[in-house]
Tab-separated table of C-alpha atoms in Angstrom:
chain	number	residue	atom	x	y	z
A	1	UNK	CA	0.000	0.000	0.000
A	2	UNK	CA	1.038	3.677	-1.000
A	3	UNK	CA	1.553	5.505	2.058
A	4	UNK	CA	0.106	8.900	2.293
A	5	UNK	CA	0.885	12.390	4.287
A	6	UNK	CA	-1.477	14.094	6.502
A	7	UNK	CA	-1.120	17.744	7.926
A	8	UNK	CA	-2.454	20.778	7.469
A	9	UNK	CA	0.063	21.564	4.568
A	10	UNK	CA	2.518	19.400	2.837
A	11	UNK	CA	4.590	20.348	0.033
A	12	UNK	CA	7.008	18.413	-2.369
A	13	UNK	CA	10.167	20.072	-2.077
A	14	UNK	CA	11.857	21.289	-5.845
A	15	UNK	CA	15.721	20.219	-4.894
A	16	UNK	CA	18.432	20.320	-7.546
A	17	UNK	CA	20.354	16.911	-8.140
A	18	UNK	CA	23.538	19.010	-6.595
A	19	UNK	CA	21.775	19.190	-2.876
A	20	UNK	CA	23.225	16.102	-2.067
A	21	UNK	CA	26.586	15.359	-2.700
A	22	UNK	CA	27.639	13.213	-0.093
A	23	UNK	CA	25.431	10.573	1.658
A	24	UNK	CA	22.107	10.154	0.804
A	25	UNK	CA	19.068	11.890	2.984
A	26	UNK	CA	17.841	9.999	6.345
A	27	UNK	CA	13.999	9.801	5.953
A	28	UNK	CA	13.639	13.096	7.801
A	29	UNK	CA	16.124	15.301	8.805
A	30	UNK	CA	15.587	18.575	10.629
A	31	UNK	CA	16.306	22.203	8.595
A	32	UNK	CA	19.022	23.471	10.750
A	33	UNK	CA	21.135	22.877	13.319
A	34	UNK	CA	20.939	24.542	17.143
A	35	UNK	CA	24.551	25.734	17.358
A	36	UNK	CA	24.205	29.407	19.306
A	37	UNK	CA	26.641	31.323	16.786
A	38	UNK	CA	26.129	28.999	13.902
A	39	UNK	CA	23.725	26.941	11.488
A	40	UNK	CA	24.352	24.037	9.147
A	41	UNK	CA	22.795	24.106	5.886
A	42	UNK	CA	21.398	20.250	5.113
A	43	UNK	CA	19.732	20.690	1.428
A	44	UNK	CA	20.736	23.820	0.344
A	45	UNK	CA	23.897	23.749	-2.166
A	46	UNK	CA	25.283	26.865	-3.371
A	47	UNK	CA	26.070	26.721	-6.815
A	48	UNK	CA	26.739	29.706	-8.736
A	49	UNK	CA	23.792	31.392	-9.728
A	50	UNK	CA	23.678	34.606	-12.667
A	51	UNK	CA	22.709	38.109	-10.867
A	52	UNK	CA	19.450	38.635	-12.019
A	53	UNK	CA	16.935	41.556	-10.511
A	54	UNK	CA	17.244	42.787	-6.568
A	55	UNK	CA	17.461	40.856	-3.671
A	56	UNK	CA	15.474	41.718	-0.235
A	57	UNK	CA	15.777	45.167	0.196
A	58	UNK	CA	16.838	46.090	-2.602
A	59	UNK	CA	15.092	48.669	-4.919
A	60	UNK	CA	12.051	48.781	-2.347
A	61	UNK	CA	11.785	45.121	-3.278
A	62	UNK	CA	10.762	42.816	0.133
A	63	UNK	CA	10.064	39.025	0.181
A	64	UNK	CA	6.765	37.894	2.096
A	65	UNK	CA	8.756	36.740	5.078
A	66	UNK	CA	7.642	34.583	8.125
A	67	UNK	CA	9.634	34.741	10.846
A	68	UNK	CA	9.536	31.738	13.557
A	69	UNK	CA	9.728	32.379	17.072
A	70	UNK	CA	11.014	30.079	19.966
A	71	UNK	CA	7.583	28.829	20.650
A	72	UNK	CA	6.731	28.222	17.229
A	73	UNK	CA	5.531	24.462	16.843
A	74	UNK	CA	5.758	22.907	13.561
A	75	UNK	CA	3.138	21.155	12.358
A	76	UNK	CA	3.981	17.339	11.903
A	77	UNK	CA	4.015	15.119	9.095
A	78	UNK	CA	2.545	11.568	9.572
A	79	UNK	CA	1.731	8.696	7.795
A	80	UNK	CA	-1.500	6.780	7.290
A	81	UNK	CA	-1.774	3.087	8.096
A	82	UNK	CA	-4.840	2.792	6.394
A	83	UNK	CA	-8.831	2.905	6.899
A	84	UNK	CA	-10.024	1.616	9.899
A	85	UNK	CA	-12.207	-1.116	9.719
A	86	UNK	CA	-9.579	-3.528	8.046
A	87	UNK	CA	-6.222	-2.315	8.986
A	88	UNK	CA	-3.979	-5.127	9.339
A	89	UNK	CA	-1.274	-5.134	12.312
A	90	UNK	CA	1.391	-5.559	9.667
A	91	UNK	CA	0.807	-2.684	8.038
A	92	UNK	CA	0.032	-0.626	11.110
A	93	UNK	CA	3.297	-1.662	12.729
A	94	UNK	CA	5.479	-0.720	9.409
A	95	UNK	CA	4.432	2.277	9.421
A	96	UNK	CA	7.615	4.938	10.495
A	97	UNK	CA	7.731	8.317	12.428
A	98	UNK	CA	9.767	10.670	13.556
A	99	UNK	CA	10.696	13.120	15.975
A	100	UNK	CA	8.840	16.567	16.131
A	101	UNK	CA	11.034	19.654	14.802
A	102	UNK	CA	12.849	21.388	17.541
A	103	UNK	CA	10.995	24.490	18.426
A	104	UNK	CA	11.013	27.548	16.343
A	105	UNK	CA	12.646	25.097	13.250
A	106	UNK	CA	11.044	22.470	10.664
A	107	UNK	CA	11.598	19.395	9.711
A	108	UNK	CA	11.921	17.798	6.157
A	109	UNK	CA	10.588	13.964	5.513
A	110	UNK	CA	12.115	12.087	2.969
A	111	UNK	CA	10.406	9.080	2.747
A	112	UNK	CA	12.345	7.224	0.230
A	113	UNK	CA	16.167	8.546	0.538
A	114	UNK	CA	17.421	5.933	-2.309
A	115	UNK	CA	14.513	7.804	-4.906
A	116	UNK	CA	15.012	11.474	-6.412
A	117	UNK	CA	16.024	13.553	-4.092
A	118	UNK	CA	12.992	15.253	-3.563
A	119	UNK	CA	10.697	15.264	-0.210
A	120	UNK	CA	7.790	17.317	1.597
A	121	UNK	CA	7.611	19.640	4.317
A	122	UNK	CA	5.068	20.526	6.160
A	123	UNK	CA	3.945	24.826	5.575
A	124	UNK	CA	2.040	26.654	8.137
A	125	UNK	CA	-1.769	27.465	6.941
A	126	UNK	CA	-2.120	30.779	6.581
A	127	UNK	CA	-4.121	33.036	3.646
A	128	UNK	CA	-1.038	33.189	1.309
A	129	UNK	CA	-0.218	29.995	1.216
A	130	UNK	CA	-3.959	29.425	0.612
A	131	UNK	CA	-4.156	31.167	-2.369
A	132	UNK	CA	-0.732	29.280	-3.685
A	133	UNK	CA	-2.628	28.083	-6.700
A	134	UNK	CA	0.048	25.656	-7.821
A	135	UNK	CA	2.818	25.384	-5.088
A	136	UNK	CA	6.243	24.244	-4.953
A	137	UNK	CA	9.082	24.778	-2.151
A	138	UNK	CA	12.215	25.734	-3.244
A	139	UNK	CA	15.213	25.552	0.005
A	140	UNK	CA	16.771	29.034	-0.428
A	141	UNK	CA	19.893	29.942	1.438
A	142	UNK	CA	19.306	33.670	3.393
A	143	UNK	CA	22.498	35.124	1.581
A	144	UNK	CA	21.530	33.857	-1.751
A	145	UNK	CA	17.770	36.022	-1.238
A	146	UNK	CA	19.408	39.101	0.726
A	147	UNK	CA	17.560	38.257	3.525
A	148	UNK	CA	19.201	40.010	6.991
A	149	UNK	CA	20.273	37.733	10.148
A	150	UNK	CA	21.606	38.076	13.283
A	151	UNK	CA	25.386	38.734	13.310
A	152	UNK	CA	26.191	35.823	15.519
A	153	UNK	CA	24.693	33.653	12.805
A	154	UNK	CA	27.958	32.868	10.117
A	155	UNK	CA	26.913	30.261	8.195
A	156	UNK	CA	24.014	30.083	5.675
A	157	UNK	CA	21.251	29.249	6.765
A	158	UNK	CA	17.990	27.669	4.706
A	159	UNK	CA	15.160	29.201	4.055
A	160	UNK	CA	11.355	27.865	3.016
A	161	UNK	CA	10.625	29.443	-0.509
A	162	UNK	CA	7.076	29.174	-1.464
A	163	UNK	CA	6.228	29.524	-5.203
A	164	UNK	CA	3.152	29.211	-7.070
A	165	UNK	CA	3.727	28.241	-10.033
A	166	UNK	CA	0.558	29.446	-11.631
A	167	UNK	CA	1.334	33.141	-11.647
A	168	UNK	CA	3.416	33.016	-14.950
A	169	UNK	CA	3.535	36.708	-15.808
A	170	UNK	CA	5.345	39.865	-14.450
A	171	UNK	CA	4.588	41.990	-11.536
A	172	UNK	CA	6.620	45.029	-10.134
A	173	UNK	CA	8.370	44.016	-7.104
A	174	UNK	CA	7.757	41.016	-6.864
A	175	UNK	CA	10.298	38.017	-6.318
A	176	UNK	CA	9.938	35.825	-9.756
A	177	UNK	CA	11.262	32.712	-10.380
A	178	UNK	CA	12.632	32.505	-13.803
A	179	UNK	CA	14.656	31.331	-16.330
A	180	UNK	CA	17.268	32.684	-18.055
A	181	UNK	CA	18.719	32.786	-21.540
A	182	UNK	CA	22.319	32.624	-20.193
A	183	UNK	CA	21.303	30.327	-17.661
A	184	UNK	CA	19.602	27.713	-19.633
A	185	UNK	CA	17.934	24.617	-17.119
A	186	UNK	CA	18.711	26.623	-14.109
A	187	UNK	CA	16.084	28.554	-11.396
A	188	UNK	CA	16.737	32.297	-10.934
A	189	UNK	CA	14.899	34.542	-8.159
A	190	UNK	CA	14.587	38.281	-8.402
A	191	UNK	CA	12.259	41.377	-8.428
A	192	UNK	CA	12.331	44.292	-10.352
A	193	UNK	CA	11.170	47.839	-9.820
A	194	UNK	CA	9.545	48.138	-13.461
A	195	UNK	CA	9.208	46.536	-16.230
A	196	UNK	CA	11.787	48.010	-18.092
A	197	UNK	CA	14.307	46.318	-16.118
A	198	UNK	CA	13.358	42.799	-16.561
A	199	UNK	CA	15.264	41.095	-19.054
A	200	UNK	CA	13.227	40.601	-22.220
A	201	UNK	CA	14.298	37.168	-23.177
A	202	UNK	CA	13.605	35.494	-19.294
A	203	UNK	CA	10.838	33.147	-18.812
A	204	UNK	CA	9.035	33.725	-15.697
A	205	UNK	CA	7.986	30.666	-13.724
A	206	UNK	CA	5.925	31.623	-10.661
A	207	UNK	CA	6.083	33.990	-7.596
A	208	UNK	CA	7.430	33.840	-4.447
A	209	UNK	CA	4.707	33.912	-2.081
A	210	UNK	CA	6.579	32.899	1.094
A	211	UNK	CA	9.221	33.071	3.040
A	212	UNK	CA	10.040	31.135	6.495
A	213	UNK	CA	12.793	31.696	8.604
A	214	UNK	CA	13.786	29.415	11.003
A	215	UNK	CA	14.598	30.546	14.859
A	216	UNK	CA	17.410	29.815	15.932
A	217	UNK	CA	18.741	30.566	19.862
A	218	UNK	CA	20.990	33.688	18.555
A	219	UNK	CA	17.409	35.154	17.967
A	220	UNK	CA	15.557	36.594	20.747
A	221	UNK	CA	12.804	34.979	22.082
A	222	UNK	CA	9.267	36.203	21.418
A	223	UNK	CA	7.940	38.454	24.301
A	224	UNK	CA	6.950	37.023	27.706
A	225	UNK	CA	5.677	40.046	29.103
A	226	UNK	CA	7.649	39.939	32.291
A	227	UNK	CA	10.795	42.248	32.017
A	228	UNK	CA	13.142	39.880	33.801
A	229	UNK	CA	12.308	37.498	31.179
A	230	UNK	CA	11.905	39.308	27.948
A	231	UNK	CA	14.930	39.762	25.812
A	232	UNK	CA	12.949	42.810	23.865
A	233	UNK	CA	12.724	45.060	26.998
């Protein structure tokens, strides 16, 4: 029997074949690592990409970002054994799970790690993500969008990139995925102000429609109210 996901959202993940270079994916791995000053990056590559448009910031261009505090709890992705009457106890024992995320983070599932290298995650529901007509997640690295960080944090660190698909056309600032004439087979994200400055021979391939950012404990903590406790005061 075909196993299924159930969660509020769940998303196959769009992965180049460079992500993983080394050993292949556990089933489920979580996005980043807790490390105070640090983060590891565990799908994201970073291949050179061609300059193309602004990043975050840039030109009065801004992603739709989601920032995750400490208390943020992932939603989590499980399998079903089946429909109950006439589950058998083999299949309700094979069935595998994993750990929840650590808090403020995700957590990937990649239920067959000797397949493509492709997987789900689970995205929060919410009205943009909603009206993601045709959605894909790409696993963006914060330098590669020009998205700002903590100084304590050194090493990339990934990024949810929602993308629908469906909204093939151009729109001042905002973040479109595309593809390039000098960058033939290859993704490119990047806005532009007007439409003068997009580059008349790119095919655009959806819009970014969301942005989640892990926390991580260089962050501070979302506010308790109480001074002696609240980073923010």
């Amino acid at each position: 029997m075909t196993p299924f996901r159930i969660n509020l959202v769940t998303l196959s993940l769009a992965v180049g074949s460079h992500a993983f270079t080394s050993s292949l994916p556990p089933s489920r791995r979580t996005i980043n690592s807790c490390s105070t000053s640090t983060t590891s990056s565990s799908v994201a590559a970073t291949p050179m990409q061609t300059e193309v448009g602004n990043s975050h910031g840039q030109g009065s261009c801004f992603l739709p970002l989601l920032q995750n505090d400490d208390e943020y709890i992932a939603p989590r992705i499980v399998q079903i054994a089946g429909a109950y009457p006439g589950v058998t106890t083999e299949t309700y024992l094979s069935i595998t799970s994993e750990p929840a995320a650590e808090f403020g983070q995700w957590a990937y599932d990649f239920s067959d790690p000797d397949g493509p290298q492709l997987g789900t995650v689970a995205v929060p529901g919410m009205s943009s993500v909603y009206e993601t007509e045709d959605p894909v997640v790409l696993i963006g690295e914060h330098t590669h969008l020009g998205v700002q960080l903590p100084d304590e944090i050194k090493d990339p660190v990934d990024l949810i990139v929602l993308v629908d698909r469906a909204r093939n056309y151009f729109a001042e600032r905002k973040f479109l995925v595309m593809e390039l004439e000098e960058n033939p087979g290859m993704i490119s994200i990047g806005a532009f102000s007007s439409f003068e400055e997009f580059p008349s021979t790119a095919k655009i391939m959806g819009h970014v429609t969301l942005v989640q950012i892990p926390w991580l404990p260089s962050m501070q903590k979302k506010k308790s109210g109480f001074m002696e406790e609240d980073q923010l005061f």
